[in-house]
Amino acid sequence: MKVVGVIVEYNPFHNGHAYHLDMAKKVTGADVAIAAMSGNFLQRGEPALVSKWTRAKMALLGGVDLVFELPYQFATQKAEVFANGAVSILSSAGCTHLCFGSESGDIDSFYTAIDFLNMHDSEFQKNIRYYLSKGVSYPKALALAFQDVKPGEEMADLSKPNNILGFQYIKSLQRLETSIEAVTVKRKSAEHHDEHFSSATIASATSIRKALFSEQGKLDEVQSLVPESTYRLLVEHFQEFGRFHSWDSYWPYLRYRLITMSPAELAQVYEVEEGLENRLISCALQAASFADFMQMVKTKRYTWTRLQRTCVHILTNTKKAEMKTVTEPNYLRLLGMSERGRDYLRNRKQHFTVPVVSRLSAFKNEQIELDIKSSRVYALGVQPDRHASGIGDEFKQHPIYLPDEK
Amino acid sequence: MKVVGVIVEYNPFHNGHAYHLDMAKKVTGADVAIAAMSGNFLQRGEPALVSKWTRAKMALLGGVDLVFELPYQFATQKAEVFANGAVSILSSAGCTHLCFGSESGDIDSFYTAIDFLNMHDSEFQKNIRYYLSKGVSYPKALALAFQDVKPGEEMADLSKPNNILGFQYIKSLQRLETSIEAVTVKRKSAEHHDEHFSSATIASATSIRKALFSEQGKLDEVQSLVPESTYRLLVEHFQEFGRFHSWDSYWPYLRYRLITMSPAELAQVYEVEEGLENRLISCALQAASFADFMQMVKTKRYTWTRLQRTCVHILTNTKKAEMKTVTEPNYLRLLGMSERGRDYLRNRKQHFTVPVVSRLSAFKNEQIELDIKSSRVYALGVQPDRHASGIGDEFKQHPIYLPDEK
């Protein structure tokens, strides 16, 4: 039996994702597709547009059979930790293949690059340290250091964002010593961060979010760029809550926390380091909005996403000590399943290496406490006054089940 | 020279306060009147309707010559600590008299009660412990214990709220060994907590606030109950901000903090004791409003005001360690002065026992940091999105000066 895994955020699930998923099943001949999906806060340090439950629905309607949550502890981290967590989940769930999108589209080019870098490791690491010492961010230093070791044409270009992710996935596969086979599909859209629609039906999630956050809330404008099911779910969310989740909704809370914390207390928060605490507090006192705050805090030393992730940890009050408990997810939090996914679970879950969590009440675990807390905070992002009976209550939510249409 | 001190909250300054102030000056023959006034958060554990700056203006327009802020560390405490802080401020500022309102109206009745209780101290304390062990609140235990020692008719009835305050003021005068002479003026209004207007022009601050918070924002209804100057300032505030400060505005922040704090972290907050932290967190997850939350949290063991004060400390993130730095205010934070007040300061402040703080930038002190932090939090209670250039910025605010009309 072939089981393909994908590592996703689906923020939101769009035509490019649908294409990748179809190709992933096609090229691997998989019977079942499993997604390791970030929860409510994402790797770029942003709240997801819509909740993980709505995004799990999008995934199921788009053809995924099982959606497992990538826990907060991995989802809100740099690429390396993110990749480790996601690959570990796919491995625990019995995947035989991992399929990722890349600018390269050629899986051999990744292995060649990895072998080459292993051979030139000391020079590569020295270059990275050199660029870091010049005050640039880590991803930038990595890209520059990579170019300096003069990679061949046959290697994946690690200065491209999706190639870097793929590179990290393969390194995780090796590190975790799984038997999963990696495959890659060339991305159909333009650059990951391209903000302008590049074609009639394929656009980056970034450009879709930009349209959704524009002043008029241009839902119509994204209709051609996402599957009908995604569009319907976006409309439903907007009708219910009147807005999509964005940092703007959380800014009052972030600011409130920053202006009531002592620097010493703030320094206990994960990723608040090197005196950043004083800078964060003094900017919070001045800034008029989250965008304004980020502009003030930003330095060459930190990437925008690294700083946004730090803000997520401050918002959720996640301490350094809480993020150091484990190196791999030790549960599979089930967000959704198709009929095929349910059958797969029934037959296979006794062979899984970690427990599947369908109901929170039956499971106690330090790591999952972070997921619960982050969901409560996430819920404050829309209509905070309407929580008559418990906010962001993960205990009441059951996995979404999508039976086959008869 | 005679200088009369009053201990006030002026939330808001009303006709009853104006009457008391006139009488205080008259019966003492004072040349100068000084108020020790709570800052933005009050002894009952509530945010003040309008900021301490607006309330200082009300006080000056009502006939006070100097307004000093009772620091957060004393203003948000039980009667005994509140009284100590306020009496210490009046003493530091050179007051010769302290005038308070009481149900009794007879100063001798207080001294008689104090002497009597000193004589029956062991029985009195035993009674208090007995009632506390029955699970009632401290003020209630005090009142019951007082009745049990069979006080004479000639003693102030300490089961009345303003008599208890007066009792604490006099005990503070004795404890601090000041030479200040205490006088009392019989209160003109009905009971302190009377919610219904008791006469055409005198009503309790509680009933005035109730009218201001009613759905229609009945400013007109309070017009006859407050001086014209207070009315004007209330209207100005309402026109600028569209609401008065109340717990409702802070509830989203309080809830957010409670749902993101661990019990251990919450237990570090001042007055969070005896496992209250778990109760507070679980109620915050369920409650739909602050009123709802308080109803859930309330037990016989704690008074409503004690619990509200605890909520203020959680809101401002004030730790136990921060509240134990000093036993008396070690500065006089000047909020406002009349021309007469300014002259008095000029001539006398070199004799004051603690420094007068007119500009924050020139003064560093742990205690005043609490005042600064609480002002920043307080500012979030109205239009939190309009803080383009610094929120609750105490550094930009100068003392209010009210020159004589020529």
mmCIF file of C-alpha atoms in Angstrom, chain B residues 17-366:
data_model
loop_
_atom_site.group_PDB
_atom_site.id
_atom_site.type_symbol
_atom_site.label_atom_id
_atom_site.label_comp_id
_atom_site.label_asym_id
_atom_site.label_seq_id
_atom_site.Cartn_x
_atom_site.Cartn_y
_atom_site.Cartn_z
ATOM 1 C CA HIS B 17 -17.901 66.125 48.101
ATOM 2 C CA ALA B 18 -18.307 69.878 47.553
ATOM 3 C CA TYR B 19 -20.250 70.122 50.798
ATOM 4 C CA HIS B 20 -17.640 68.114 52.701
ATOM 5 C CA LEU B 21 -14.792 70.217 51.315
ATOM 6 C CA ASP B 22 -16.501 73.493 52.248
ATOM 7 C CA MET B 23 -17.216 72.210 55.726
ATOM 8 C CA ALA B 24 -13.647 70.911 56.106
ATOM 9 C CA LYS B 25 -12.261 74.367 55.362
ATOM 10 C CA LYS B 26 -14.872 76.054 57.542
ATOM 11 C CA VAL B 27 -14.574 73.935 60.691
ATOM 12 C CA THR B 28 -10.767 73.927 60.608
ATOM 13 C CA GLY B 29 -10.382 77.516 59.403
ATOM 14 C CA ALA B 30 -7.885 76.217 56.857
ATOM 15 C CA ASP B 31 -6.051 78.484 54.413
ATOM 16 C CA VAL B 32 -5.132 75.610 52.117
ATOM 17 C CA ALA B 33 -6.895 72.331 51.263
ATOM 18 C CA ILE B 34 -4.889 69.314 50.133
ATOM 19 C CA ALA B 35 -6.337 66.119 48.676
ATOM 20 C CA ALA B 36 -4.680 62.702 48.666
ATOM 21 C CA MET B 37 -6.546 61.191 45.708
ATOM 22 C CA SER B 38 -6.477 57.654 44.301
ATOM 23 C CA GLY B 39 -5.046 57.344 40.799
ATOM 24 C CA ASN B 40 -6.737 55.534 37.940
ATOM 25 C CA PHE B 41 -7.650 52.362 39.842
ATOM 26 C CA LEU B 42 -9.667 52.643 43.022
ATOM 27 C CA GLN B 43 -9.957 51.040 46.416
ATOM 28 C CA ARG B 44 -13.047 49.076 45.400
ATOM 29 C CA GLY B 45 -11.022 47.439 42.635
ATOM 30 C CA GLU B 46 -12.498 49.435 39.790
ATOM 31 C CA PRO B 47 -11.111 51.701 37.107
ATOM 32 C CA ALA B 48 -12.068 55.335 37.736
ATOM 33 C CA LEU B 49 -14.824 56.692 35.459
ATOM 34 C CA VAL B 50 -12.448 59.291 34.062
ATOM 35 C CA SER B 51 -8.691 59.655 34.397
ATOM 36 C CA LYS B 52 -6.909 60.988 37.456
ATOM 37 C CA TRP B 53 -6.064 64.142 35.488
ATOM 38 C CA THR B 54 -9.709 64.923 34.805
ATOM 39 C CA ARG B 55 -10.596 64.113 38.401
ATOM 40 C CA ALA B 56 -7.778 66.398 39.620
ATOM 41 C CA LYS B 57 -9.349 69.181 37.522
ATOM 42 C CA MET B 58 -12.711 68.491 39.145
ATOM 43 C CA ALA B 59 -11.053 68.731 42.551
ATOM 44 C CA LEU B 60 -9.345 72.048 41.783
ATOM 45 C CA LEU B 61 -12.529 73.525 40.344
ATOM 46 C CA GLY B 62 -14.323 72.306 43.465
ATOM 47 C CA GLY B 63 -11.978 74.154 45.811
ATOM 48 C CA VAL B 64 -8.999 71.862 46.491
ATOM 49 C CA ASP B 65 -5.638 73.651 46.303
ATOM 50 C CA LEU B 66 -3.274 70.727 45.847
ATOM 51 C CA VAL B 67 -4.006 67.238 44.544
ATOM 52 C CA PHE B 68 -1.442 64.515 45.221
ATOM 53 C CA GLU B 69 -1.835 61.016 43.835
ATOM 54 C CA LEU B 70 -2.242 58.192 46.304
ATOM 55 C CA PRO B 71 0.126 55.679 44.627
ATOM 56 C CA TYR B 72 -1.228 52.447 43.151
ATOM 57 C CA GLN B 73 0.536 50.535 45.899
ATOM 58 C CA PHE B 74 -1.811 52.097 48.486
ATOM 59 C CA ALA B 75 -4.867 53.087 46.465
ATOM 60 C CA THR B 76 -5.764 49.508 45.499
ATOM 61 C CA GLN B 77 -5.528 48.023 48.980
ATOM 62 C CA LYS B 78 -7.690 47.186 51.942
ATOM 63 C CA ALA B 79 -8.793 50.091 54.153
ATOM 64 C CA GLU B 80 -5.873 49.845 56.572
ATOM 65 C CA VAL B 81 -3.120 50.142 53.962
ATOM 66 C CA PHE B 82 -5.117 52.696 51.971
ATOM 67 C CA ALA B 83 -5.452 54.831 55.107
ATOM 68 C CA ASN B 84 -1.767 54.553 55.976
ATOM 69 C CA GLY B 85 -0.716 55.694 52.510
ATOM 70 C CA ALA B 86 -3.136 58.605 52.401
ATOM 71 C CA VAL B 87 -2.422 59.845 55.912
ATOM 72 C CA SER B 88 1.298 59.617 55.227
ATOM 73 C CA ILE B 89 0.897 61.813 52.125
ATOM 74 C CA LEU B 90 -1.079 64.435 54.008
ATOM 75 C CA SER B 91 1.484 64.384 56.784
ATOM 76 C CA SER B 92 4.405 64.696 54.344
ATOM 77 C CA ALA B 93 2.677 67.664 52.698
ATOM 78 C CA GLY B 94 2.395 69.568 55.978
ATOM 79 C CA CYS B 95 -1.285 69.192 56.811
ATOM 80 C CA THR B 96 -2.333 70.393 60.252
ATOM 81 C CA HIS B 97 -5.798 68.820 60.064
ATOM 82 C CA LEU B 98 -7.425 65.795 58.506
ATOM 83 C CA CYS B 99 -11.154 66.049 57.879
ATOM 84 C CA PHE B 100 -13.219 63.020 56.918
ATOM 85 C CA GLY B 101 -16.911 62.409 56.421
ATOM 86 C CA SER B 102 -18.648 59.929 58.685
ATOM 87 C CA GLU B 103 -22.048 58.652 59.655
ATOM 88 C CA SER B 104 -21.185 59.602 63.218
ATOM 89 C CA GLY B 105 -20.134 63.234 62.755
ATOM 90 C CA ASP B 106 -18.586 63.227 66.238
ATOM 91 C CA ILE B 107 -14.793 62.884 66.431
ATOM 92 C CA ASP B 108 -14.817 61.930 70.111
ATOM 93 C CA SER B 109 -16.916 58.871 69.332
ATOM 94 C CA PHE B 110 -13.993 57.531 67.269
ATOM 95 C CA TYR B 111 -11.400 57.988 69.979
ATOM 96 C CA THR B 112 -13.755 56.439 72.499
ATOM 97 C CA ALA B 113 -14.217 53.435 70.212
ATOM 98 C CA ILE B 114 -10.481 53.083 69.662
ATOM 99 C CA ASP B 115 -9.726 53.272 73.404
ATOM 100 C CA PHE B 116 -12.484 50.789 74.127
ATOM 101 C CA LEU B 117 -11.213 48.347 71.509
ATOM 102 C CA ASN B 118 -7.645 48.694 72.773
ATOM 103 C CA MET B 119 -8.909 47.729 76.200
ATOM 104 C CA HIS B 120 -10.856 44.760 74.857
ATOM 105 C CA ASP B 121 -8.320 43.884 72.212
ATOM 106 C CA SER B 122 -7.851 40.175 72.949
ATOM 107 C CA GLU B 123 -11.605 39.529 73.006
ATOM 108 C CA PHE B 124 -12.104 41.667 69.889
ATOM 109 C CA GLN B 125 -9.340 39.819 67.987
ATOM 110 C CA LYS B 126 -10.714 36.457 69.144
ATOM 111 C CA ASN B 127 -14.151 37.415 67.858
ATOM 112 C CA ILE B 128 -12.694 38.471 64.512
ATOM 113 C CA ARG B 129 -10.883 35.140 64.183
ATOM 114 C CA TYR B 130 -14.072 33.316 65.123
ATOM 115 C CA TYR B 131 -16.119 34.995 62.401
ATOM 116 C CA LEU B 132 -13.321 34.557 59.853
ATOM 117 C CA SER B 133 -13.273 30.848 60.667
ATOM 118 C CA LYS B 134 -16.999 30.791 59.821
ATOM 119 C CA GLY B 135 -15.984 31.845 56.309
ATOM 120 C CA VAL B 136 -17.185 35.449 56.266
ATOM 121 C CA SER B 137 -15.160 38.308 54.796
ATOM 122 C CA TYR B 138 -12.839 40.459 56.895
ATOM 123 C CA PRO B 139 -14.960 43.647 56.943
ATOM 124 C CA LYS B 140 -18.007 41.612 57.898
ATOM 125 C CA ALA B 141 -16.064 39.801 60.648
ATOM 126 C CA LEU B 142 -14.857 43.161 61.947
ATOM 127 C CA ALA B 143 -18.380 44.571 62.113
ATOM 128 C CA LEU B 144 -19.765 41.468 63.859
ATOM 129 C CA ALA B 145 -16.860 41.273 66.280
ATOM 130 C CA PHE B 146 -17.358 44.933 67.125
ATOM 131 C CA GLN B 147 -21.022 44.390 67.959
ATOM 132 C CA ASP B 148 -20.120 41.408 70.135
ATOM 133 C CA VAL B 149 -17.848 43.378 72.452
ATOM 134 C CA LYS B 150 -20.906 45.487 73.323
ATOM 135 C CA PRO B 151 -19.731 48.998 72.450
ATOM 136 C CA GLY B 152 -21.430 51.907 74.160
ATOM 137 C CA GLU B 153 -23.819 54.310 72.480
ATOM 138 C CA GLU B 154 -21.187 57.023 72.680
ATOM 139 C CA MET B 155 -18.891 55.143 70.291
ATOM 140 C CA ALA B 156 -18.809 55.435 66.507
ATOM 141 C CA ASP B 157 -20.659 52.461 65.038
ATOM 142 C CA LEU B 158 -17.949 50.557 63.216
ATOM 143 C CA SER B 159 -20.403 48.533 61.212
ATOM 144 C CA LYS B 160 -20.989 51.637 59.058
ATOM 145 C CA PRO B 161 -18.581 51.887 56.078
ATOM 146 C CA ASN B 162 -17.521 55.520 56.476
ATOM 147 C CA ASN B 163 -17.064 55.131 60.197
ATOM 148 C CA ILE B 164 -14.710 52.235 59.507
ATOM 149 C CA LEU B 165 -12.676 54.410 57.155
ATOM 150 C CA GLY B 166 -12.529 57.186 59.740
ATOM 151 C CA PHE B 167 -11.488 54.644 62.360
ATOM 152 C CA GLN B 168 -8.636 53.532 60.082
ATOM 153 C CA TYR B 169 -7.560 57.135 59.414
ATOM 154 C CA ILE B 170 -7.297 57.854 63.109
ATOM 155 C CA LYS B 171 -5.412 54.637 63.755
ATOM 156 C CA SER B 172 -3.009 55.649 60.959
ATOM 157 C CA LEU B 173 -2.550 59.083 62.514
ATOM 158 C CA GLN B 174 -1.607 57.362 65.762
ATOM 159 C CA ARG B 175 0.579 54.753 64.070
ATOM 160 C CA LEU B 176 2.503 57.360 62.086
ATOM 161 C CA GLU B 177 2.791 59.564 65.165
ATOM 162 C CA THR B 178 1.794 62.699 63.292
ATOM 163 C CA SER B 179 0.652 65.915 64.922
ATOM 164 C CA ILE B 180 -2.315 66.158 62.560
ATOM 165 C CA GLU B 181 -5.625 66.853 64.259
ATOM 166 C CA ALA B 182 -8.575 64.784 63.098
ATOM 167 C CA VAL B 183 -12.008 66.308 62.585
ATOM 168 C CA THR B 184 -15.110 64.787 61.100
ATOM 169 C CA VAL B 185 -18.131 66.162 59.298
ATOM 170 C CA LYS B 186 -21.412 64.299 59.291
ATOM 171 C CA ARG B 187 -22.177 63.037 55.808
ATOM 172 C CA LYS B 188 -25.097 64.707 54.126
ATOM 173 C CA SER B 189 -26.091 61.889 51.839
ATOM 174 C CA ALA B 190 -27.793 58.684 52.825
ATOM 175 C CA GLU B 191 -25.833 55.445 53.033
ATOM 176 C CA HIS B 192 -22.607 55.321 51.022
ATOM 177 C CA HIS B 193 -23.816 52.454 48.882
ATOM 178 C CA ASP B 194 -27.326 53.741 48.367
ATOM 179 C CA GLU B 195 -28.026 53.233 44.698
ATOM 180 C CA HIS B 196 -31.096 55.433 44.477
ATOM 181 C CA PHE B 197 -30.941 59.165 44.543
ATOM 182 C CA SER B 198 -31.761 60.128 48.082
ATOM 183 C CA SER B 199 -32.457 63.812 47.594
ATOM 184 C CA ALA B 200 -32.636 66.365 44.862
ATOM 185 C CA THR B 201 -28.978 67.392 44.859
ATOM 186 C CA ILE B 202 -27.011 64.951 47.021
ATOM 187 C CA ALA B 203 -26.417 61.388 45.892
ATOM 188 C CA SER B 204 -23.701 58.824 46.419
ATOM 189 C CA ALA B 205 -20.976 58.412 43.803
ATOM 190 C CA THR B 206 -22.233 54.832 43.389
ATOM 191 C CA SER B 207 -25.671 56.008 42.284
ATOM 192 C CA ILE B 208 -24.117 58.626 39.980
ATOM 193 C CA ARG B 209 -21.925 55.991 38.322
ATOM 194 C CA LYS B 210 -24.920 53.729 37.974
ATOM 195 C CA ALA B 211 -26.736 56.451 36.063
ATOM 196 C CA LEU B 212 -23.698 57.138 33.861
ATOM 197 C CA PHE B 213 -23.384 53.442 32.987
ATOM 198 C CA SER B 214 -27.074 52.961 32.282
ATOM 199 C CA GLU B 215 -27.806 52.140 28.691
ATOM 200 C CA GLN B 216 -28.685 55.645 27.658
ATOM 201 C CA GLY B 217 -25.597 57.156 29.339
ATOM 202 C CA LYS B 218 -27.786 59.454 31.417
ATOM 203 C CA LEU B 219 -25.554 62.466 31.721
ATOM 204 C CA ASP B 220 -28.547 64.752 32.134
ATOM 205 C CA GLU B 221 -29.747 62.781 35.097
ATOM 206 C CA VAL B 222 -26.606 63.490 37.096
ATOM 207 C CA GLN B 223 -26.452 67.189 36.211
ATOM 208 C CA SER B 224 -28.267 68.287 39.378
ATOM 209 C CA LEU B 225 -26.061 66.062 41.549
ATOM 210 C CA VAL B 226 -22.620 67.406 40.628
ATOM 211 C CA PRO B 227 -21.110 70.893 40.399
ATOM 212 C CA GLU B 228 -21.385 72.542 36.988
ATOM 213 C CA SER B 229 -17.604 72.099 36.507
ATOM 214 C CA THR B 230 -17.801 68.333 37.062
ATOM 215 C CA TYR B 231 -20.737 68.084 34.686
ATOM 216 C CA ARG B 232 -18.807 69.939 31.992
ATOM 217 C CA LEU B 233 -15.766 67.674 32.405
ATOM 218 C CA LEU B 234 -17.925 64.537 32.264
ATOM 219 C CA VAL B 235 -19.559 65.782 29.060
ATOM 220 C CA GLU B 236 -16.153 66.621 27.553
ATOM 221 C CA HIS B 237 -14.815 63.170 28.377
ATOM 222 C CA PHE B 238 -17.876 61.484 26.923
ATOM 223 C CA GLN B 239 -17.693 63.550 23.762
ATOM 224 C CA GLU B 240 -14.034 62.694 23.256
ATOM 225 C CA PHE B 241 -14.107 59.002 24.140
ATOM 226 C CA GLY B 242 -17.723 57.904 23.795
ATOM 227 C CA ARG B 243 -17.688 55.952 27.051
ATOM 228 C CA PHE B 244 -16.650 56.051 30.666
ATOM 229 C CA HIS B 245 -14.025 53.641 31.941
ATOM 230 C CA SER B 246 -15.519 50.511 33.416
ATOM 231 C CA TRP B 247 -14.508 46.914 33.924
ATOM 232 C CA ASP B 248 -16.376 46.020 30.736
ATOM 233 C CA SER B 249 -13.649 47.717 28.682
ATOM 234 C CA TYR B 250 -10.877 45.830 30.437
ATOM 235 C CA TRP B 251 -12.564 42.446 30.513
ATOM 236 C CA PRO B 252 -11.103 41.288 27.153
ATOM 237 C CA TYR B 253 -7.601 42.010 28.480
ATOM 238 C CA LEU B 254 -8.209 40.413 31.852
ATOM 239 C CA ARG B 255 -9.638 37.299 30.213
ATOM 240 C CA TYR B 256 -6.805 37.157 27.691
ATOM 241 C CA ARG B 257 -4.243 37.290 30.474
ATOM 242 C CA LEU B 258 -6.001 34.670 32.566
ATOM 243 C CA ILE B 259 -6.291 32.194 29.678
ATOM 244 C CA THR B 260 -2.607 32.534 28.803
ATOM 245 C CA MET B 261 -1.142 32.287 32.286
ATOM 246 C CA SER B 262 -0.163 29.100 34.050
ATOM 247 C CA PRO B 263 -1.546 28.699 37.576
ATOM 248 C CA ALA B 264 1.998 28.977 38.944
ATOM 249 C CA GLU B 265 2.540 32.266 37.139
ATOM 250 C CA LEU B 266 -0.818 33.614 38.269
ATOM 251 C CA ALA B 267 -0.023 32.706 41.858
ATOM 252 C CA GLN B 268 2.812 35.262 41.740
ATOM 253 C CA VAL B 269 0.294 38.063 41.319
ATOM 254 C CA TYR B 270 -0.509 40.110 44.398
ATOM 255 C CA GLU B 271 -3.503 38.818 46.393
ATOM 256 C CA VAL B 272 -3.847 35.626 44.365
ATOM 257 C CA GLU B 273 -3.750 33.150 47.208
ATOM 258 C CA GLU B 274 -5.059 29.854 48.555
ATOM 259 C CA GLY B 275 -5.570 28.224 45.175
ATOM 260 C CA LEU B 276 -7.612 31.136 43.844
ATOM 261 C CA GLU B 277 -5.484 30.903 40.652
ATOM 262 C CA ASN B 278 -7.170 27.718 39.420
ATOM 263 C CA ARG B 279 -10.614 29.099 40.080
ATOM 264 C CA LEU B 280 -9.836 32.361 38.282
ATOM 265 C CA ILE B 281 -8.523 30.577 35.188
ATOM 266 C CA SER B 282 -11.376 28.137 34.898
ATOM 267 C CA CYS B 283 -13.993 30.898 35.347
ATOM 268 C CA ALA B 284 -12.238 33.075 32.725
ATOM 269 C CA LEU B 285 -12.643 30.267 30.201
ATOM 270 C CA GLN B 286 -16.396 30.139 30.787
ATOM 271 C CA ALA B 287 -17.493 33.698 31.506
ATOM 272 C CA ALA B 288 -19.144 35.884 28.882
ATOM 273 C CA SER B 289 -18.570 39.219 30.634
ATOM 274 C CA PHE B 290 -16.832 40.692 33.642
ATOM 275 C CA ALA B 291 -20.051 40.651 35.672
ATOM 276 C CA ASP B 292 -20.555 37.031 34.713
ATOM 277 C CA PHE B 293 -16.959 36.256 35.690
ATOM 278 C CA MET B 294 -17.300 37.906 39.097
ATOM 279 C CA GLN B 295 -20.508 36.015 39.828
ATOM 280 C CA MET B 296 -18.695 32.760 39.054
ATOM 281 C CA VAL B 297 -15.584 33.566 41.094
ATOM 282 C CA LYS B 298 -17.379 34.982 44.136
ATOM 283 C CA THR B 299 -17.376 32.955 47.345
ATOM 284 C CA LYS B 300 -18.350 33.838 50.887
ATOM 285 C CA ARG B 301 -14.672 33.870 51.780
ATOM 286 C CA TYR B 302 -13.807 37.002 49.793
ATOM 287 C CA THR B 303 -15.600 40.322 49.516
ATOM 288 C CA TRP B 304 -16.574 41.534 46.077
ATOM 289 C CA THR B 305 -14.146 44.464 46.403
ATOM 290 C CA ARG B 306 -11.288 42.212 47.477
ATOM 291 C CA LEU B 307 -11.840 40.072 44.363
ATOM 292 C CA GLN B 308 -12.100 43.127 42.138
ATOM 293 C CA ARG B 309 -8.840 44.448 43.565
ATOM 294 C CA THR B 310 -7.254 41.100 42.795
ATOM 295 C CA CYS B 311 -8.501 41.478 39.215
ATOM 296 C CA VAL B 312 -6.886 44.915 39.020
ATOM 297 C CA HIS B 313 -3.556 43.396 40.060
ATOM 298 C CA ILE B 314 -3.914 40.659 37.446
ATOM 299 C CA LEU B 315 -4.839 43.235 34.822
ATOM 300 C CA THR B 316 -1.784 45.324 35.635
ATOM 301 C CA ASN B 317 0.360 42.219 36.208
ATOM 302 C CA THR B 318 1.413 43.408 39.639
ATOM 303 C CA LYS B 319 3.429 40.766 41.439
ATOM 304 C CA LYS B 320 3.556 40.089 45.157
ATOM 305 C CA ALA B 321 7.213 41.117 45.196
ATOM 306 C CA GLU B 322 6.407 44.514 43.691
ATOM 307 C CA MET B 323 3.883 45.392 46.396
ATOM 308 C CA LYS B 324 6.228 44.823 49.299
ATOM 309 C CA THR B 325 8.819 47.468 48.680
ATOM 310 C CA VAL B 326 7.815 50.214 51.146
ATOM 311 C CA THR B 327 5.291 50.856 53.891
ATOM 312 C CA GLU B 328 4.718 54.573 53.154
ATOM 313 C CA PRO B 329 4.690 56.622 49.951
ATOM 314 C CA ASN B 330 8.144 58.059 49.400
ATOM 315 C CA TYR B 331 7.133 60.810 46.973
ATOM 316 C CA LEU B 332 4.290 63.251 46.434
ATOM 317 C CA ARG B 333 3.106 62.987 42.860
ATOM 318 C CA LEU B 334 1.540 66.349 42.055
ATOM 319 C CA LEU B 335 -1.551 66.051 39.853
ATOM 320 C CA GLY B 336 -2.863 69.585 40.148
ATOM 321 C CA MET B 337 -2.632 72.915 41.976
ATOM 322 C CA SER B 338 -4.562 76.126 42.333
ATOM 323 C CA GLU B 339 -2.735 79.437 42.503
ATOM 324 C CA ARG B 340 -2.903 79.232 46.267
ATOM 325 C CA GLY B 341 -1.646 75.680 46.118
ATOM 326 C CA ARG B 342 1.279 76.718 43.943
ATOM 327 C CA ASP B 343 2.244 79.459 46.390
ATOM 328 C CA TYR B 344 1.997 77.034 49.277
ATOM 329 C CA LEU B 345 4.276 74.589 47.462
ATOM 330 C CA ARG B 346 6.815 77.306 46.657
ATOM 331 C CA ASN B 347 7.045 78.385 50.266
ATOM 332 C CA ARG B 348 6.814 75.060 51.972
ATOM 333 C CA LYS B 349 8.075 72.193 49.894
ATOM 334 C CA GLN B 350 11.624 72.459 51.196
ATOM 335 C CA HIS B 351 10.154 71.392 54.551
ATOM 336 C CA PHE B 352 8.343 68.382 53.100
ATOM 337 C CA THR B 353 9.646 65.021 54.256
ATOM 338 C CA VAL B 354 9.523 63.430 50.750
ATOM 339 C CA PRO B 355 10.142 64.921 47.288
ATOM 340 C CA VAL B 356 7.362 66.479 45.197
ATOM 341 C CA VAL B 357 7.296 64.903 41.736
ATOM 342 C CA SER B 358 5.996 67.256 39.046
ATOM 343 C CA ARG B 359 7.764 65.702 36.084
ATOM 344 C CA LEU B 360 8.281 61.997 35.846
ATOM 345 C CA SER B 361 11.404 62.118 33.741
ATOM 346 C CA ALA B 362 13.361 63.546 36.660
ATOM 347 C CA PHE B 363 12.360 60.812 39.100
ATOM 348 C CA LYS B 364 13.155 57.109 39.291
ATOM 349 C CA ASN B 365 11.511 54.911 41.865
ATOM 350 C CA GLU B 366 10.095 51.398 42.002
#
